[in-house]
């Protein structure tokens, strides 16, 4: 179960860096994130010995940080890593600047090849989130655990639906005001759903269903706002994972600090002395203990991830292991890494594909020539490229 959480934090980054990141970099940062960054955060928040843990014998401020299923531990961790990586890696070619380096008036979009598969993937994620949130209950062997699990499931559904509707119609209004033509954008609806899911993950078992609708609604709006800010800053996020996971992971932690009810805090953590700030107002108190722990947890996650992953990506970039070769990026990493592409032949410029194949052949021939020299063998010259080459059969042993 925890392995799946650790893997999730790494996959968030993969989406952001799509179409321009080397395979070596994927392997390196996945190892670093899941092996050194995530374990410290998850121990601090969920272990009985963690300094932020709400389950500790002596929790911080008497309550600790509440993150029921990982808005901060998983999603914010992955989102911050993605934000750092995207800044260092740079944007895809043609996204914000033309071939001469002149900034485009409007960022170029890179739509996915199948909106149907995107919708299917979003629903698969939504379905999997029930394992994420409801499964974090750990058991349903008693009446209290059953209440916790069922509440988590209901709130997960409501927040996702609310986030999707909010993002869809907010974008509809913005586009209609700018262009005079209303457009229903499924991409925004799907990412709004995911933003709602991320935001409810921290407090899914701690807040009331009506509050889950509010949390999801603001998650959809926050997603739209920060997605637009990334474009203004020329930060290229291929799948909008940063606004979905980083911003809504942060919002989820704050929302839990605002809306956590005494009843549900008692059910989950065995104490209702410190609850959501709005409920503290209802008690006639300004008790800020729970919200204070949430804010400290946010700062800790930001500081820990940044202190490790920023220098890591800088070193990776310096070594030349981070960004894919420009020509490989232009023809597509499906072609360079996997030997094929979902695009039809006429979608890739012939001169780019020929240049890629020529250089690939030259590299292969160079390796064969080096191997032949090392083994004391002869090799034939490939007339097409003026390099040593041909097939392996062309190499004649002495």
Coordinates of C-alpha atoms in Angstrom, one line a residue:
X1 CA 0.0 0.0 0.0
X2 CA 2.8 2.5 0.9
X3 CA 4.8 1.4 -2.1
X4 CA 1.9 2.5 -4.3
X5 CA 1.9 5.9 -2.6
X6 CA 5.6 6.3 -3.1
X7 CA 5.3 5.4 -6.8
X8 CA 2.5 7.9 -7.2
X9 CA 4.7 10.8 -6.0
X10 CA 7.2 9.8 -8.8
X11 CA 4.6 9.4 -11.5
X12 CA 3.3 13.0 -10.9
X13 CA 6.7 14.3 -12.1
X14 CA 6.8 12.1 -15.2
X15 CA 3.7 13.7 -16.6
X16 CA 5.0 17.2 -16.2
X17 CA 8.3 16.4 -18.0
X18 CA 6.8 14.4 -20.8
X19 CA 8.1 14.7 -24.4
X20 CA 11.5 16.2 -23.6
X21 CA 13.0 14.2 -20.7
X22 CA 15.6 11.5 -21.0
X23 CA 14.8 8.0 -19.8
X24 CA 17.9 8.1 -17.7
X25 CA 16.5 11.1 -15.8
X26 CA 13.2 9.3 -15.2
X27 CA 15.1 6.4 -13.5
X28 CA 17.4 8.7 -11.5
X29 CA 14.8 11.0 -10.1
X30 CA 12.4 8.2 -9.3
X31 CA 15.1 6.5 -7.3
X32 CA 15.9 9.8 -5.5
X33 CA 12.3 10.8 -4.8
X34 CA 11.1 7.4 -3.6
X35 CA 14.3 6.4 -1.8
X36 CA 15.3 9.6 0.0
X37 CA 12.7 12.4 -0.3
X38 CA 9.4 10.7 0.2
X39 CA 10.4 8.3 3.1
X40 CA 11.4 11.3 5.4
X41 CA 8.1 13.1 4.7
X42 CA 5.9 10.0 5.2
X43 CA 7.8 9.1 8.4
X44 CA 7.4 12.7 9.8
X45 CA 3.6 12.8 9.1
X46 CA 2.3 9.2 9.4
X47 CA 4.7 7.4 11.7
X48 CA 3.9 7.1 15.4
X49 CA 7.4 8.6 15.9
X50 CA 7.0 11.5 13.4
X51 CA 7.4 15.0 14.7
X52 CA 4.3 16.1 12.7
X53 CA 2.3 12.9 13.3
X54 CA -1.3 13.3 14.7
X55 CA -1.0 9.7 15.9
X56 CA 2.1 10.4 18.1
X57 CA 2.0 10.0 21.8
X58 CA 2.9 13.7 22.2
X59 CA 1.7 15.4 19.0
X60 CA 2.8 18.9 17.9
X61 CA 0.6 21.5 19.6
X62 CA -1.4 18.7 21.0
X63 CA -2.9 17.7 17.7
X64 CA -0.2 17.2 14.9
X65 CA -0.7 17.6 11.2
X66 CA -3.7 15.8 9.8
X67 CA -3.3 14.4 6.3
X68 CA -5.6 11.4 6.2
X69 CA -4.6 10.0 2.7
X70 CA -1.8 12.1 1.4
X71 CA -2.7 15.5 0.0
X72 CA 0.7 16.8 1.3
X73 CA 2.6 13.6 1.8
X74 CA 2.1 12.3 -1.7
X75 CA 0.7 14.9 -4.0
X76 CA 2.3 18.1 -2.8
X77 CA 5.6 16.2 -2.6
X78 CA 5.3 15.1 -6.2
X79 CA 4.0 18.5 -7.3
X80 CA 6.8 20.5 -5.8
X81 CA 9.3 18.1 -7.4
X82 CA 7.6 18.6 -10.8
X83 CA 7.7 22.4 -10.4
X84 CA 11.4 22.4 -9.7
X85 CA 12.1 20.0 -12.5
X86 CA 10.1 21.9 -15.1
X87 CA 11.9 25.1 -14.2
X88 CA 15.3 23.5 -14.7
X89 CA 14.4 21.4 -17.7
X90 CA 12.7 24.1 -19.7
X91 CA 9.8 24.1 -22.1
X92 CA 9.2 21.9 -25.1
X93 CA 10.4 23.3 -28.3
X94 CA 7.8 25.7 -29.9
X95 CA 5.7 25.9 -26.8
X96 CA 6.5 29.5 -25.8
X97 CA 9.1 30.6 -28.3
X98 CA 9.5 30.2 -32.1
X99 CA 12.6 28.8 -33.9
X100 CA 14.4 32.2 -33.6
X101 CA 13.8 32.4 -29.9
X102 CA 11.1 35.1 -30.2
X103 CA 8.3 34.7 -27.6
X104 CA 5.0 33.7 -29.1
X105 CA 2.0 36.0 -28.5
X106 CA 0.0 32.9 -27.5
X107 CA 1.6 29.7 -26.2
X108 CA 1.3 26.8 -28.7
X109 CA -0.9 24.0 -27.5
X110 CA 0.2 20.3 -27.8
X111 CA -3.1 18.4 -27.6
X112 CA -3.1 14.7 -26.8
X113 CA -3.8 12.3 -29.7
X114 CA -7.0 10.9 -28.1
X115 CA -9.4 12.8 -25.9
X116 CA -11.3 9.5 -25.4
X117 CA -8.3 7.8 -23.8
X118 CA -7.7 10.9 -21.7
X119 CA -11.3 10.7 -20.3
X120 CA -10.9 7.0 -19.8
X121 CA -7.6 7.5 -17.9
X122 CA -9.3 10.2 -15.7
X123 CA -12.1 7.8 -14.7
X124 CA -9.6 5.1 -14.0
X125 CA -7.7 7.5 -11.7
X126 CA -11.0 8.5 -10.0
X127 CA -11.9 4.9 -9.4
X128 CA -8.4 4.2 -8.0
X129 CA -8.8 7.1 -5.6
X130 CA -11.3 5.2 -3.6
X131 CA -8.5 2.7 -2.8
X132 CA -6.3 5.7 -2.0
X133 CA -8.8 7.5 0.3
X134 CA -11.1 4.8 1.6
X135 CA -8.3 2.3 1.8
X136 CA -6.4 4.6 4.1
X137 CA -8.9 3.7 6.8
X138 CA -6.9 0.6 7.2
X139 CA -9.8 -1.6 8.4
X140 CA -13.6 -1.8 8.5
X141 CA -13.8 -4.4 11.3
X142 CA -15.8 -2.1 13.7
X143 CA -18.6 0.4 13.5
X144 CA -16.3 3.5 13.8
X145 CA -14.0 2.3 11.1
X146 CA -17.0 1.7 8.8
X147 CA -18.2 5.3 9.4
X148 CA -14.8 6.6 8.6
X149 CA -14.4 4.6 5.4
X150 CA -17.9 5.4 4.1
X151 CA -17.5 9.2 4.8
X152 CA -14.2 9.1 2.9
X153 CA -15.9 7.5 -0.1
X154 CA -18.8 10.0 -0.2
X155 CA -16.5 13.0 0.2
X156 CA -14.1 11.7 -2.5
X157 CA -17.0 11.5 -5.0
X158 CA -18.5 14.9 -4.1
X159 CA -15.2 16.7 -4.3
X160 CA -14.2 15.2 -7.6
X161 CA -17.6 16.0 -9.2
X162 CA -17.5 19.6 -7.8
X163 CA -14.0 20.2 -9.0
X164 CA -14.8 19.0 -12.5
X165 CA -18.0 21.1 -12.8
X166 CA -16.2 24.2 -11.3
X167 CA -13.3 24.0 -13.8
X168 CA -15.6 23.3 -16.8
X169 CA -18.0 26.2 -16.2
X170 CA -15.4 28.7 -15.0
X171 CA -13.4 28.1 -18.2
X172 CA -16.6 28.3 -20.2
X173 CA -17.4 31.8 -18.8
X174 CA -13.8 33.0 -19.3
X175 CA -13.7 31.8 -22.9
X176 CA -17.1 33.2 -23.6
X177 CA -16.2 36.6 -22.2
X178 CA -12.9 36.7 -24.2
X179 CA -14.1 35.4 -27.6
X180 CA -17.9 35.6 -27.5
X181 CA -18.2 31.9 -28.1
X182 CA -18.9 29.3 -25.4
X183 CA -16.7 26.2 -25.4
X184 CA -16.9 23.2 -23.1
X185 CA -13.3 22.0 -22.7
X186 CA -13.1 18.4 -21.5
X187 CA -9.4 18.7 -20.6
X188 CA -10.3 21.3 -17.9
X189 CA -13.2 19.2 -16.7
X190 CA -10.9 16.2 -16.2
X191 CA -8.1 18.1 -14.5
X192 CA -10.7 19.8 -12.3
X193 CA -11.9 16.4 -11.2
X194 CA -8.4 15.4 -10.4
X195 CA -7.8 18.6 -8.6
X196 CA -10.9 18.0 -6.5
X197 CA -9.6 14.5 -5.7
X198 CA -6.2 15.7 -4.6
X199 CA -7.7 18.5 -2.4
X200 CA -10.1 16.1 -0.6
X201 CA -7.4 13.5 0.1
X202 CA -6.2 15.2 3.3
X203 CA -9.6 15.6 4.9
X204 CA -11.8 13.0 3.3
X205 CA -12.6 11.4 6.6
X206 CA -12.6 14.6 8.7
X207 CA -15.1 16.9 7.0
X208 CA -18.8 16.9 6.3
X209 CA -20.1 16.2 2.7
X210 CA -21.2 19.8 2.2
X211 CA -17.7 21.0 3.0
X212 CA -16.3 18.4 0.5
X213 CA -18.3 20.2 -2.2
X214 CA -16.8 23.5 -1.3
X215 CA -13.3 22.1 -1.1
X216 CA -13.7 20.5 -4.6
X217 CA -15.2 23.7 -6.0
X218 CA -12.3 25.9 -5.0
X219 CA -9.9 23.2 -6.2
X220 CA -11.3 23.5 -9.7
X221 CA -10.8 27.2 -9.6
X222 CA -7.3 27.0 -8.2
X223 CA -6.4 24.6 -10.9
X224 CA -7.5 27.0 -13.6
X225 CA -5.8 29.9 -12.0
X226 CA -2.4 28.3 -11.5
X227 CA -2.4 26.6 -14.9
X228 CA -2.8 30.1 -16.4
X229 CA 0.0 31.4 -14.2
X230 CA 2.4 28.7 -15.4
X231 CA 1.8 29.8 -19.0
X232 CA 2.5 33.4 -18.0
X233 CA 5.8 32.3 -16.4
X234 CA 6.7 30.1 -19.5
X235 CA 6.8 27.0 -17.3
X236 CA 5.8 24.0 -19.4
X237 CA 3.7 21.4 -17.7
X238 CA 2.7 18.8 -20.3
X239 CA -0.3 17.5 -18.3
X240 CA -1.0 20.3 -15.8
X241 CA 0.2 18.1 -13.0
X242 CA 1.7 21.0 -11.0
X243 CA -1.6 22.9 -10.5
X244 CA -3.5 19.7 -9.9
X245 CA -1.1 18.2 -7.4
X246 CA 1.1 20.9 -5.9
X247 CA -1.5 23.7 -5.5
X248 CA -4.4 21.5 -4.7
X249 CA -2.3 19.3 -2.3
X250 CA -1.5 22.6 -0.5
X251 CA -5.2 23.6 -0.5
X252 CA -6.2 20.2 0.7
X253 CA -4.1 20.6 3.9
X254 CA -5.4 24.0 4.5
X255 CA -9.0 22.9 3.9
X256 CA -8.6 20.1 6.5
X257 CA -7.4 22.7 9.0
X258 CA -10.5 24.8 8.3
X259 CA -13.3 22.2 8.1
X260 CA -12.2 19.2 10.3
X261 CA -15.2 18.5 12.6
X262 CA -15.0 17.5 16.3
X263 CA -16.9 14.3 15.7
X264 CA -14.7 13.1 12.9
X265 CA -11.5 14.1 14.6
X266 CA -12.6 12.0 17.5
X267 CA -13.4 9.1 15.3
X268 CA -10.1 9.2 13.4
X269 CA -7.5 10.4 15.9
X270 CA -9.3 9.9 19.3
X271 CA -9.4 13.5 20.3
X272 CA -11.5 16.6 19.5
X273 CA -9.6 19.1 21.6
X274 CA -8.2 20.8 18.5
X275 CA -10.4 20.9 15.4
X276 CA -10.9 22.9 12.2
X277 CA -10.6 26.7 12.6
X278 CA -14.2 27.3 11.5
X279 CA -15.4 25.0 14.2
X280 CA -13.2 26.6 16.8
X281 CA -15.0 29.9 16.0
X282 CA -18.2 28.1 16.6
X283 CA -16.9 27.2 20.0
X284 CA -16.1 30.8 20.7
X285 CA -12.4 30.1 20.5
X286 CA -9.6 31.3 18.3
X287 CA -7.6 28.0 18.8
X288 CA -5.2 27.9 15.8
X289 CA -3.4 24.7 16.9
X290 CA -4.6 22.5 14.1
X291 CA -4.2 25.1 11.3
X292 CA -0.8 26.0 12.7
X293 CA 0.3 22.3 12.4
X294 CA -1.0 22.3 8.8
X295 CA 1.0 25.3 7.9
X296 CA 4.2 24.0 9.6
X297 CA 3.7 20.7 7.6
X298 CA 3.4 22.6 4.4
X299 CA 6.6 24.6 5.0
X300 CA 8.4 21.4 6.0
X301 CA 7.4 19.6 2.8
X302 CA 8.4 22.6 0.7
X303 CA 11.7 22.9 2.4
X304 CA 12.7 19.2 2.4
X305 CA 11.7 18.6 -1.2
X306 CA 13.4 21.8 -2.4
X307 CA 16.6 21.2 -0.4
X308 CA 17.1 17.8 -2.0
X309 CA 15.6 17.9 -5.4
X310 CA 16.8 21.3 -6.6
X311 CA 20.5 20.5 -6.4
X312 CA 19.7 17.0 -7.7
X313 CA 18.1 18.2 -10.9
X314 CA 20.9 20.9 -11.3
X315 CA 23.5 18.1 -11.2
X316 CA 21.5 15.9 -13.5
X317 CA 21.2 18.8 -16.0
X318 CA 24.9 19.6 -15.7
X319 CA 25.8 16.0 -16.5
X320 CA 23.6 16.1 -19.6
X321 CA 21.4 13.4 -18.4
X322 CA 18.2 15.4 -18.1
X323 CA 17.0 16.9 -21.3
X324 CA 16.5 14.8 -24.4
X325 CA 18.5 15.7 -27.6
X326 CA 16.8 18.4 -29.6
X327 CA 16.4 16.3 -32.8
X328 CA 15.0 13.4 -30.7
X329 CA 12.5 15.8 -29.2
X330 CA 11.4 17.1 -32.5
X331 CA 10.7 13.7 -34.1
X332 CA 9.2 12.5 -30.8
X333 CA 10.5 10.3 -28.0
X334 CA 8.3 7.5 -29.2
X335 CA 10.4 7.3 -32.3
X336 CA 13.8 7.7 -30.7
X337 CA 13.2 5.5 -27.6
X338 CA 10.6 3.0 -28.9
X339 CA 11.0 2.9 -32.6
X340 CA 7.5 4.0 -33.5
X341 CA 5.0 6.8 -33.0
X342 CA 1.2 7.2 -32.7
X343 CA 1.6 10.0 -35.3
X344 CA 1.1 9.3 -39.0
X345 CA 4.1 9.7 -41.3
X346 CA 2.9 13.0 -42.7
X347 CA 2.8 14.6 -39.2
X348 CA 6.6 14.3 -38.8
X349 CA 8.5 16.4 -41.2
X350 CA 10.5 14.3 -43.6
X351 CA 13.7 16.3 -43.2
X352 CA 13.6 15.9 -39.5
X353 CA 13.0 12.2 -39.7
X354 CA 15.8 11.7 -42.3
X355 CA 18.2 13.7 -40.2
X356 CA 17.3 11.6 -37.1
X357 CA 17.8 8.4 -39.0
X358 CA 21.0 9.6 -40.5
X359 CA 22.5 10.5 -37.2
X360 CA 21.3 7.3 -35.6
X361 CA 23.0 5.4 -38.4
X362 CA 26.2 7.3 -37.9
X363 CA 26.2 6.6 -34.2
X364 CA 25.7 2.9 -34.9
X365 CA 28.4 2.8 -37.4
X366 CA 30.8 4.7 -35.1
X367 CA 30.2 2.1 -32.4
X368 CA 30.8 -0.7 -34.9
X369 CA 33.9 0.9 -36.1
X370 CA 35.2 1.3 -32.6
X371 CA 34.4 -2.3 -31.8
X372 CA 36.0 -3.5 -35.0
X373 CA 39.2 -1.5 -34.2
X374 CA 39.3 -2.9 -30.7
X375 CA 38.9 -6.4 -32.0
X376 CA 41.5 -6.0 -34.8
X377 CA 38.8 -6.4 -37.6
X378 CA 38.1 -4.5 -40.8
X379 CA 34.9 -2.7 -41.6
X380 CA 33.2 -1.4 -44.8
X381 CA 32.3 2.2 -45.6
X382 CA 28.6 3.0 -45.9
X383 CA 28.4 5.0 -49.1
X384 CA 25.1 6.6 -48.1
X385 CA 26.5 8.4 -45.1
X386 CA 30.2 8.3 -45.8
X387 CA 30.8 6.5 -42.5
X388 CA 31.9 3.1 -41.4
X389 CA 28.8 0.9 -41.3
X390 CA 26.2 -1.2 -43.0
X391 CA 25.0 -4.2 -41.1
X392 CA 27.0 -6.4 -38.8
X393 CA 27.4 -8.8 -41.7
X394 CA 29.5 -6.1 -43.6
X395 CA 32.2 -6.4 -41.0
X396 CA 34.8 -8.9 -42.2
X397 CA 37.0 -10.6 -39.8
X398 CA 40.7 -11.1 -40.5

